[in-house]
Coordinates of C-alpha atoms in Angstrom, one line a residue:
X164 CA 27.9 -11.9 20.4
X165 CA 26.1 -14.7 18.2
X166 CA 23.0 -12.4 17.5
X167 CA 25.4 -9.4 16.6
X168 CA 27.3 -11.8 14.3
X169 CA 24.2 -13.0 12.6
X170 CA 23.0 -9.2 12.2
X171 CA 26.3 -8.3 10.6
X172 CA 26.2 -11.3 8.4
X173 CA 22.5 -10.5 7.3
X174 CA 23.5 -6.9 6.7
X175 CA 26.4 -7.9 4.5
X176 CA 24.2 -10.3 2.5
X177 CA 21.6 -7.6 2.0
X178 CA 24.0 -4.9 1.3
X179 CA 25.6 -6.9 -1.6
X180 CA 22.0 -7.3 -3.1
X181 CA 21.5 -3.6 -3.6
X182 CA 21.3 -2.9 -7.3
X183 CA 23.8 0.0 -7.9
X184 CA 22.1 1.2 -11.1
X185 CA 18.9 1.6 -9.3
X186 CA 20.5 3.3 -6.4
X187 CA 22.4 5.7 -8.6
X188 CA 19.1 6.6 -10.4
X189 CA 17.3 7.3 -7.1
X190 CA 20.2 9.3 -5.9
X191 CA 19.9 11.8 -8.8
X192 CA 16.0 12.0 -8.7
X193 CA 15.4 12.0 -5.1
X194 CA 18.2 14.4 -4.1
X195 CA 16.3 16.9 -6.2
X196 CA 12.7 15.9 -5.2
X197 CA 13.2 15.3 -1.6
X198 CA 16.1 17.6 -0.8
X199 CA 17.7 17.1 2.7
X200 CA 15.2 14.3 3.6
X201 CA 16.7 12.0 1.0
X202 CA 19.9 11.0 2.9
X203 CA 17.9 9.6 5.9
X204 CA 15.3 8.0 3.5
X205 CA 18.1 6.5 1.6
X206 CA 19.6 4.9 4.8
X207 CA 16.3 3.2 5.7
X208 CA 15.5 2.1 2.1
X209 CA 18.9 0.4 1.8
X210 CA 18.7 -1.3 5.2
X211 CA 15.9 -3.9 5.2
X212 CA 17.0 -5.2 8.6
X213 CA 15.6 -2.0 10.1
X214 CA 12.1 -2.2 8.4
X215 CA 9.2 -2.9 10.7
X216 CA 6.5 -5.3 9.8
X217 CA 3.1 -4.4 11.5
X218 CA 0.6 -7.1 12.4
X219 CA -2.9 -6.6 11.2
X220 CA -5.3 -9.0 12.9
X221 CA -8.0 -10.8 11.2
X222 CA -11.4 -10.2 12.9
X223 CA -12.8 -13.3 11.2
X224 CA -10.3 -15.6 13.0
X225 CA -9.9 -14.6 16.6
X226 CA -6.8 -16.0 18.4
X227 CA -7.3 -15.7 22.2
X228 CA -3.6 -15.2 23.2
X229 CA -2.3 -13.3 20.3
X230 CA -2.8 -9.8 21.5
X231 CA -1.0 -10.6 24.8
X232 CA 1.7 -12.4 22.9
X233 CA 2.2 -9.3 20.8
X234 CA 2.3 -6.9 23.8
X235 CA 5.0 -9.1 25.5
X236 CA 7.1 -8.7 22.3
X237 CA 6.8 -4.8 22.5
X238 CA 4.0 -4.4 20.1
X239 CA 1.2 -1.8 20.7
X240 CA -1.9 -0.6 18.8
X241 CA -0.8 1.1 15.7
X242 CA -3.3 3.9 15.4
X243 CA -4.7 6.5 18.0
X244 CA -8.4 6.3 19.1
X245 CA -8.6 10.0 18.1
X246 CA -8.2 9.1 14.5
X247 CA -11.4 10.5 12.7
X248 CA -11.8 7.4 10.5
X249 CA -10.7 4.5 12.6
X250 CA -13.2 1.6 12.4
X251 CA -13.7 -0.2 15.7
X252 CA -12.9 -3.7 14.1
X253 CA -9.5 -2.7 12.6
X254 CA -6.8 -3.8 14.9
X255 CA -3.2 -3.4 13.9
X256 CA 0.0 -3.7 16.1
X257 CA 3.4 -2.2 15.5
X258 CA 6.5 -1.7 17.6
X259 CA 9.4 0.8 17.5
X260 CA 12.1 -1.9 17.3
X261 CA 12.6 -3.4 13.8
X262 CA 11.7 -7.1 13.2
X263 CA 9.2 -9.5 11.8
X264 CA 6.5 -11.4 13.5
X265 CA 6.4 -15.1 12.3
X266 CA 4.6 -15.5 9.1
X267 CA 1.6 -17.8 8.8
X268 CA 1.5 -20.4 5.9
X269 CA -1.4 -20.7 3.6
X270 CA -3.5 -23.7 4.5
X271 CA -6.6 -24.5 2.4
X272 CA -9.8 -24.4 4.5
X273 CA -8.1 -22.5 7.4
X274 CA -8.2 -18.8 8.0
X275 CA -5.1 -16.9 9.1
X276 CA -5.1 -15.0 12.3
X277 CA -3.1 -12.0 11.1
X278 CA -1.5 -10.4 8.1
X279 CA 2.1 -8.9 8.1
X280 CA 2.4 -5.6 6.3
X281 CA 3.9 -2.2 6.1
X282 CA 1.7 -0.2 8.4
X283 CA 1.7 2.8 5.9
X284 CA -0.2 0.6 3.5
X285 CA -3.3 0.9 5.7
X286 CA -3.3 4.7 5.2
X287 CA -5.2 4.5 1.8
X288 CA -7.7 2.1 3.4
X289 CA -8.3 4.5 6.3
X290 CA -8.6 7.5 3.9
X291 CA -11.2 5.6 1.8
X292 CA -13.6 5.4 4.9
X293 CA -15.7 2.4 3.5
X294 CA -19.0 1.9 5.3
X295 CA -21.2 -1.1 5.6
X296 CA -23.3 -1.8 2.6
X297 CA -21.4 0.4 0.3
X298 CA -20.2 -1.0 -3.2
X299 CA -16.5 -1.0 -3.3
X300 CA -13.9 -1.5 -6.0
X301 CA -10.1 -2.4 -5.4
X302 CA -9.0 -1.7 -9.0
X303 CA -5.4 -3.2 -8.6
X304 CA -6.0 -5.5 -5.7
X305 CA -3.1 -8.0 -5.5
X306 CA -1.5 -9.2 -3.5
X307 CA -4.7 -8.5 -1.4
X308 CA -3.5 -6.8 1.8
X309 CA -5.5 -3.7 1.2
X310 CA -8.5 -5.8 0.2
X311 CA -8.2 -7.8 3.4
X312 CA -7.8 -4.5 5.4
X313 CA -11.0 -3.1 3.8
X314 CA -12.9 -6.1 5.1
X315 CA -11.6 -5.6 8.4
X316 CA -13.1 -2.1 8.4
X317 CA -16.5 -2.8 7.0
X318 CA -18.9 -5.1 5.3
X319 CA -19.4 -3.7 1.8
X320 CA -22.7 -4.5 0.0
X321 CA -20.6 -5.7 -3.0
X322 CA -16.9 -5.9 -3.1
X323 CA -15.0 -6.0 -6.5
X324 CA -11.3 -7.1 -6.3
X325 CA -9.6 -6.8 -9.7
X326 CA -6.1 -7.8 -10.8
X327 CA -4.9 -7.9 -14.4
X328 CA -1.7 -9.9 -13.9
X329 CA -2.2 -13.8 -14.0
X330 CA 0.4 -14.6 -11.2
X331 CA -0.7 -11.7 -9.0
X332 CA -4.3 -12.7 -9.5
X333 CA -3.5 -16.2 -8.1
X334 CA -1.7 -14.5 -5.1
X335 CA -4.9 -12.2 -4.6
X336 CA -7.3 -15.3 -4.7
X337 CA -5.1 -17.2 -2.1
X338 CA -5.0 -14.1 0.2
X339 CA -8.7 -13.8 0.1
X340 CA -9.1 -17.4 0.8
X341 CA -6.7 -17.2 3.7
X342 CA -8.6 -14.3 5.5
X343 CA -12.3 -14.3 4.5
X344 CA -14.8 -16.9 5.8
X345 CA -17.0 -18.8 3.4
X346 CA -20.0 -16.9 4.6
X347 CA -18.6 -13.6 3.3
X348 CA -16.9 -14.9 0.1
X349 CA -20.2 -14.3 -1.9
X350 CA -19.7 -10.7 -1.3
X351 CA -16.3 -10.6 -3.0
X352 CA -16.1 -10.7 -6.7
X353 CA -12.5 -11.4 -8.0
X354 CA -11.9 -10.4 -11.7
X355 CA -9.1 -10.4 -14.2
X356 CA -10.0 -7.3 -16.3
X357 CA -7.9 -4.5 -17.7
X358 CA -8.4 -1.8 -15.0
X359 CA -8.4 0.9 -17.8
X360 CA -11.7 -0.5 -19.1
X361 CA -13.6 -1.1 -15.8
X362 CA -15.1 2.4 -15.9
X363 CA -16.6 1.8 -19.3
X364 CA -17.8 -1.8 -18.4
X365 CA -19.3 -0.6 -15.0
X366 CA -20.1 3.1 -15.3
X367 CA -21.1 4.8 -12.0
X368 CA -21.5 1.6 -10.2
X369 CA -19.3 2.1 -7.1
X370 CA -19.6 4.3 -4.0
X371 CA -15.8 4.0 -3.2
X372 CA -12.7 3.0 -5.4
X373 CA -9.2 2.3 -4.3
X374 CA -6.4 2.7 -7.0
X375 CA -3.4 1.2 -5.4
X376 CA -1.6 1.6 -8.8
X377 CA 1.3 -0.3 -10.3
X378 CA 4.3 1.8 -9.6
X379 CA 8.1 1.9 -9.5
X380 CA 8.2 0.2 -6.1
X381 CA 11.3 1.8 -4.6
X382 CA 11.9 -0.9 -1.9
X383 CA 11.9 -3.9 -4.2
X384 CA 13.6 -2.2 -7.2
X385 CA 16.7 -1.4 -4.9
X386 CA 17.1 -5.1 -4.5
X387 CA 16.7 -6.2 -8.1
X388 CA 18.9 -9.4 -8.5
X389 CA 19.2 -8.8 -12.2
X390 CA 21.0 -5.7 -13.2
X391 CA 19.7 -5.9 -16.9
X392 CA 16.1 -6.3 -15.6
X393 CA 16.7 -3.1 -13.4
X394 CA 17.9 -1.2 -16.4
X395 CA 14.8 -2.2 -18.2
X396 CA 12.6 -1.2 -15.3
X397 CA 14.2 2.2 -15.2
X398 CA 13.6 2.8 -18.9
X399 CA 10.0 1.8 -18.6
X400 CA 9.6 3.9 -15.5
X401 CA 8.4 7.1 -17.5
X402 CA 5.6 5.1 -19.0
X403 CA 4.1 4.3 -15.6
X404 CA 2.5 7.7 -15.1
X405 CA 0.5 7.2 -18.3
X406 CA -0.9 4.0 -17.1
X407 CA -1.6 5.5 -13.6
X408 CA -3.5 8.4 -15.3
X409 CA -5.5 5.9 -17.4
X410 CA -6.5 3.8 -14.4
X411 CA -7.6 6.8 -12.6
X412 CA -9.7 7.9 -15.4
X413 CA -11.5 4.5 -15.4
X414 CA -11.8 4.6 -11.7
X415 CA -13.6 8.0 -12.0
X416 CA -15.9 6.6 -14.7
X417 CA -16.8 3.7 -12.3
X418 CA -17.6 6.1 -9.4
X419 CA -21.2 7.2 -8.7
X420 CA -21.5 11.0 -8.3
X421 CA -20.7 11.8 -4.6
X422 CA -18.6 8.8 -4.3
X423 CA -14.9 8.8 -3.3
X424 CA -11.6 7.6 -4.7
X425 CA -8.2 7.0 -3.1
X426 CA -5.2 6.8 -5.1
X427 CA -1.9 5.3 -3.7
X428 CA 1.5 4.0 -4.7
X429 CA 4.6 2.9 -2.8
X430 CA 7.1 5.1 -4.6
X431 CA 8.5 8.5 -3.7
X432 CA 8.4 9.5 -7.2
X433 CA 6.7 12.9 -7.9
X434 CA 6.0 11.9 -11.6
X435 CA 3.8 8.9 -10.2
X436 CA 2.3 10.7 -7.3
X437 CA 1.4 14.4 -7.1
X438 CA 2.0 14.9 -10.9
X439 CA -0.6 12.3 -11.8
X440 CA -3.2 13.7 -9.3
X441 CA -2.5 17.2 -10.6
X442 CA -3.2 16.1 -14.2
X443 CA -6.4 14.3 -13.3
X444 CA -7.7 17.4 -11.4
X445 CA -6.8 19.7 -14.4
X446 CA -8.4 17.4 -16.9
X447 CA -11.5 16.1 -15.0
X448 CA -13.9 18.9 -14.2
X449 CA -16.2 16.4 -12.2
X450 CA -13.5 15.7 -9.6
X451 CA -12.4 17.7 -6.6
X452 CA -9.7 17.0 -4.1
X453 CA -10.7 15.8 -0.6
X454 CA -8.8 17.2 2.4
X455 CA -7.0 14.3 4.4
X456 CA -4.8 16.5 6.5
X457 CA -6.8 15.8 9.7
X458 CA -6.0 12.0 9.2
X459 CA -2.4 12.9 8.6
X460 CA -2.2 14.8 11.8
X461 CA -3.9 12.1 13.8
X462 CA -1.1 9.4 12.8
X463 CA 1.9 11.9 12.8
X464 CA 3.2 10.1 15.9
X465 CA 3.7 6.8 13.9
X466 CA 4.8 8.2 10.5
X467 CA 7.1 10.9 9.0
X468 CA 5.5 12.9 6.1
X469 CA 7.1 14.9 3.5
X470 CA 6.3 18.5 4.2
X471 CA 4.9 20.9 1.6
X472 CA 2.3 18.5 0.2
X473 CA -1.3 19.6 -0.7
X474 CA -4.1 18.9 1.8
X475 CA -5.6 16.2 -0.4
X476 CA -2.3 14.2 -0.3
X477 CA 0.4 12.8 1.9
X478 CA 3.7 11.0 1.4
X479 CA 5.1 8.7 4.1
X480 CA 8.9 9.0 4.2
X481 CA 10.9 5.9 5.5
X482 CA 12.6 6.9 8.9
X483 CA 14.3 4.8 11.5
X484 CA 12.1 4.1 14.5
X485 CA 9.0 5.0 12.6
X486 CA 6.4 3.0 10.7
X487 CA 8.0 2.9 7.3
X488 CA 6.9 3.7 3.7
X489 CA 7.2 4.9 1.1
X490 CA 3.4 5.3 0.7
X491 CA 1.8 8.1 -1.3
X492 CA -2.1 8.7 -0.8
X493 CA -4.4 11.2 -2.3
X494 CA -8.2 11.4 -2.1
X495 CA -10.7 12.7 -4.6
X496 CA -14.5 13.0 -4.9
X497 CA -16.7 12.9 -7.9
X498 CA -19.2 15.6 -8.0
X499 CA -21.3 14.9 -11.1
X500 CA -21.7 12.5 -14.2
X501 CA -20.0 14.9 -16.7

């Protein structure tokens, strides 16, 4: 009875925080873009108590009883062994029931044992397929979850984590300090550069680039506490696709010929997802799409995907009982210098 009472109280509290201006905007846009899928997506987006937080283990800080403790609480390995690009060192746990494993606080000089995250946010990292010794750029790296995940997958020869925003940069630095041992810190370069200029500053320097672009974060925007800020965000939303395109152009310049790029966002918006990729493919003759449909099929037990997307892209739709999104992922390859 008490847990039910607490749940209802939590629901009521969270329900009141939903920003109606944002919800109305999404209602108009996503009814058109997602069709029948929108009603179930809307139900999950507006119900934070049913979101699932996956647990990504830190291979640099092993905790003997952690995996058995997770198993006792209903967690299981997130990705099937059949996944074509699953690194042996990457261990992530999820469960069907919603909930959140206790978070660990940052303690200077002590590594955290795990990272709580949306399991869908690992898909861009898996799609990137980083190998030991490769030079890797995480162009918009804060808060650092995907940077940490990349280092769980492989040991890059050089790993450049960039973040332009001051506050987010400090968050990124703290995340790296919490998860990466001193012996590997010299592999990681953290910078505060305008991502749109990195391609000109470091042309054809990287084997792999992740562009986890600034976007209209659907989940956080829905719970904007300040309605005026929400209105301003929605007005500026149209400008995001231009920024995303410029970041992608820069990332392509930074890639070596033969190198791969993964673009991701945590929005459902077509203008910020497939439209941006289509524009890049039509305007850059030295870039081709890479088929990631095999990866999508391999994880289809964990995630619900929007149907009708191209083979080089996927869009995770939030759904109850599944690992939640939203998360858009697209993969490209650079064919030549021109």
